[in-house]
Every structure is written in structure tokens, then in C-alpha cells.
Amino acid sequence: MREACGVIGCVLARSTPDGVVNVARMIYLGLVALQHRGQESAGIVTSEGPASTHFNYQKGDGLVAAIFTDEKLNKLKGDMGLGHTRYSTAGGRDPTNTQPFMVHTRHGPLATAHNGELINAMALRKAIMDRGVGLSTLSDSELITQMLSQAPPRGEKAKPDWGARIRHLIEATPTAYSLVVMQEDKIYGVRDPFGNRPLCIGRLMPLGTANDDEQRKPLGWVFSSESCAFQSMGATLMREVYPGEIVELSPDGVRSLDIVPRPKRTAPHSNAHGDPDDIDHETILLGPPPAFCIFEYVYFARADSVFEGQQVYSVRQRCGRQLAIESPVDADIISTVPESATPAALGFSLESGIPYIEVLCKNRYVGRSFIQPDTRSRKLAVAKKFGALSENLMGRRVVLVDDSIVRGTTVGPIIQLLRQAGAKEVHIRVASPPLKHPCYMGINIPTRGELLANQKPLEELASHVGADSLAYLSIEGLRKAVRQGIVLKNNIPTGHCTACLDGNYPVNLEW
Ligand SMILES: O=P(O)(O)OC[C@H]1O[C@H](OP(=O)(O)OP(=O)(O)O)[C@H](O)[C@@H]1O
Ligand SMILES: NC(=O)CC[C@H](N)C(=O)O
Ligand code: SF4
Ligand SMILES: [Mg+2]
């Protein structure tokens, strides 16, 4: 499986003295924390203020730490900026698709960074080209940048109305996107009305003082795909951007401009915390439920990130507990396929009372996913990533928990490895339901045929991969584990996309 992208936006407070915070370095730290979301390319764009005729930018291929040398970071001057770390879903790996995207508009430079995939990209592309606008890439994210560079159909008075432009974009494309948009001295954070991809707001705080955010003056404000980035930046989580919400960060603070519900619109004002304070719940409740990607909980996000008021780690642990209830095994030890499955394996162990013991040593220098062209390379890729802890395994009946099976690239060779190292039995327990349908919303889940769960009937999968038994968590079990810890302010409704599991896409696909 491939990850989603990671986005960052950062604005310094007007009162922050020069030289106290280096924005480019803050964004860099945030991107390093979001590295698990994309490993193909990354970029940072900074602005030196509303009077500037251009933005400063640096982009490159590969991992964040390798791209942004001291020399490059020193060139990124300015008190606000955007960052992006990419896994391509549209337009391929070509360097022209590396984000953030930038264009010069009638009102100065504009930059955008996008996590997700526009489900109606083809139609939007055609509409933009029909207006005589040329596009320079095949990326869906360029379409967003182009649409925002034009006035909305209702027109504008003397100045551009960025809230109205973004609202028009949201109305034109229902999902899937979390965006950061920089223009003049503002950064806008936007989640699509289904809230399919994550985005949260943080306060950049002075370091080494008491942990009382309300009493201290923030040094600035940040957007991030995941809250795990805030700790690395010395920021604290304020809240998530709500589905359909447009939030503005400026040197003066955080302001909620609008929430575009599914399907009607309200216009809330915001209080001192940037929270919308007059949400029209009736209108929001009338629409279909939100569709936050449930796989953020299962696999994509870092375990210390918080979504919907709960830490991802706790959800994964509850998935493991639920799996132990649904598919118990008589065994000697419970173990994990490091890393993202570890909380689920611990949950399985706690629920079953069977001890948790590590059986695989993971090479920390091998990245998350390893897509190799042929079977031999794939098997060797597993050997490259994992070594067996044979003394923990010898003669034992092992339950091996993984968070998900996509192509089955990992599971088969690992079972072989454990047996060769002396395991007596290997039982596979998967802490998510079978993946049967492709994703069109920003995650590269392959075609139906490539998905292991579609290759054999469930009863035959264990012998197909060489396990003594194999069982998945049920869809209801996953939903229960996710819903149990949700804590939301303002009674905003919740809902999760489970399309890759049950084929129920949040919107009608146009093809
Ligand atoms: O069935 P497959 O096609 O092999 O894909 C599933 C595996 O890929 C992921 O791990 P990954 O190595 O990407 O990341 P991790 O180290 O965070 O677990 C996931 O956690 C599974 O282990
Ligand atoms: N993984 C993502 O979120 C990708 C964003 C965008 N569709 C791109 O391909 O650049
Ligand atoms: S189809 Fe699956 S991976 Fe894609 S958004 Fe929905 S839950 Fe997430
Ligand atoms: Mg894994």
C-alpha cells in the first residue's frame, strides 16, 4: 500500500520578534514528522510578506532530510510558508508534479499544497481547458491552484475574496482534499465537506515554559495533516479543521471563515479560539454523513496522532482486542509485523491473556512500503526488512498480527521466515477487514485483481499464504473500535469512509 501526502502551513504572530522562529525550519521539522505519509518528493514555499512579487521555494525528490540541506533552508526566508511531502496518486512521479504548486495571479503569487485526490479531476480539467487555460502537468493538485487563481462566478468587488474562491472550489469538487493555500499574508486550511483526509490546527508556543497555552502568547499558528508534527515543531494541538471548513491563519490569529456542509452552506462567525460559534447543526445534519478515511486509523497515520479527539494508538489497540474476541486462537505467543501493527498485537495479547513477544527484528533503514517488480525481489525485500528472533520462536505456536493485508507481499514471506526460524504454528490475524475495492480518494490501493482478498475465497487464503489459520477483523468490529473513543466538540457529526472494504463510496463516482 502507498501512503497519503502530508501538508504543513505556518504563520508567525505579528508580535513575534524577528529571529525568534525560523519558519522554513519549523516547516522542515513538521515535514520530517509527516515523512511516513509520502516519500517520493517534498517542497517548502515561503513568503516574505504581502508586498513580495514572488515566493521563495525549494523542492526535490526523495526524503525530506536529504532534500533540505542547511544551504537550501537558509534561502527560504519569510514569516509564513507551506510544506508538502508527496506520494503520487495523479500525474505520476514526474518532478513537475512536486508540491506545493505555485502560480502568479492578478493579485500576487499563490501557492497550494494538497493531500487527497479529486474524484472529478477529469471533468474539472476539461472545464479549465475549455476556458482557454493551459495546464503544465497531469496533476489534480494543479487544477486546484488554477481554480483558485480565478474569480468565482458571482464575481468580486475591488479585492479578491479568497473565502468565496475556496467556497466555489468546494462546491465544484466534493472530495477528496485537505489543502493549505498561501496568498498575501494569509494561509487558508481547507477540508473537503466529507472530511475524507485529515487536517488540524496548532499553536506555535515558546519553548520551556509552563504548559498553560491559554495564558501564554503564541508565536504563531500551524496547519498539519497530523498532530504528530506539532510536537516536533514546539506546537500544541488546538483542534481539527471540520469537514467542509475554511480556516484562515494570519499574523493576527485563527479565524473560521465558513463551513460548507453536504450539501447546504452556513456562514459562522468565530470566537477567540478560531472555533465557529454559530454552526447551523440542522443544515449540517441534513446532509450525508462525513467520510473520514478509516485507514488513517488502521495504517497511514502515526500512532501518536490524534483524530476526532482520540489517539490513533488507542484505536489500533482496541482493533487488536476486538480481533482477539472475534477470532481467538490457542497459541503460546502473540507478536507483531513491525511497525504499524504493534499496538494491535499488544491489544490482542491483553485481551487473550497470551504473552506478547517480539519475533521480528526490523531494519530501521528500510522504508515503509517496498514495491518490487518480481516475486523473487519481493521475497528478498521482506528478507531485507525483517530478521527472525529464533530464540523467541523455537517450538512455539505464534499468532502474528498485522494491521492490513493489501497485495499479500509481506505476509507470505514472513510466514516462511518464521517457520524456518523454528515456529511450530503460525496463525495470521489481521486488524482490519479484507481490502476488496480500489481507493479513488488519495490512497494508492491497487486494482481489484491485485488485492489478495480478491484472489481466493477467504477459507483458502490461509493455505494460499502458508499459514495455519488466517482471520480478519469484521467491518463492524473496526467501526466499533474507532467509534468508541471519539470525542468531538460542537456536536459535529462523524462518519467514516469504508469504501475499500465494502464498496460504499461516499459519492457517486463519475466513471
Ligand atoms: O499486503 P502488503 O501488500 O504487503 O501490504 C501490507 C503491509 O504493508 C504495510 O506495512 P509497511 O511495510 O508499508 O509499513 P509499516 O512498517 O509501518 O508496517 C502494512 O502494515 C502491512 O504490513
Ligand atoms: N497522496 C496524495 O495525497 C497525492 C496528492 C495529489 N493527488 C498528487 O498526486 O500529488
Ligand atoms: S477507500 Fe479506503 S483508503 Fe480510500 S478513503 Fe476510503 S477508507 Fe480510506
Ligand atoms: Mg506493516
Coordinates of C-alpha atoms in Angstrom, one line a residue, residues 96 154 227 233-234 296 323 330 380 420 430 435 497:
T96 CA 6.9 18.9 -12.3
R154 CA -20.5 35.5 -8.6
S227 CA -0.9 16.4 15.1
M233 CA 7.6 22.0 15.9
G234 CA 7.1 23.0 19.5
E296 CA -5.9 6.7 8.6
L323 CA -9.9 -9.2 16.8
D330 CA -5.0 -21.4 21.1
L380 CA 14.1 -10.6 -0.8
Q420 CA 12.4 -21.6 9.0
V430 CA -5.4 -9.1 10.5
L435 CA -9.4 -4.9 1.3
C497 CA -15.2 6.1 4.6

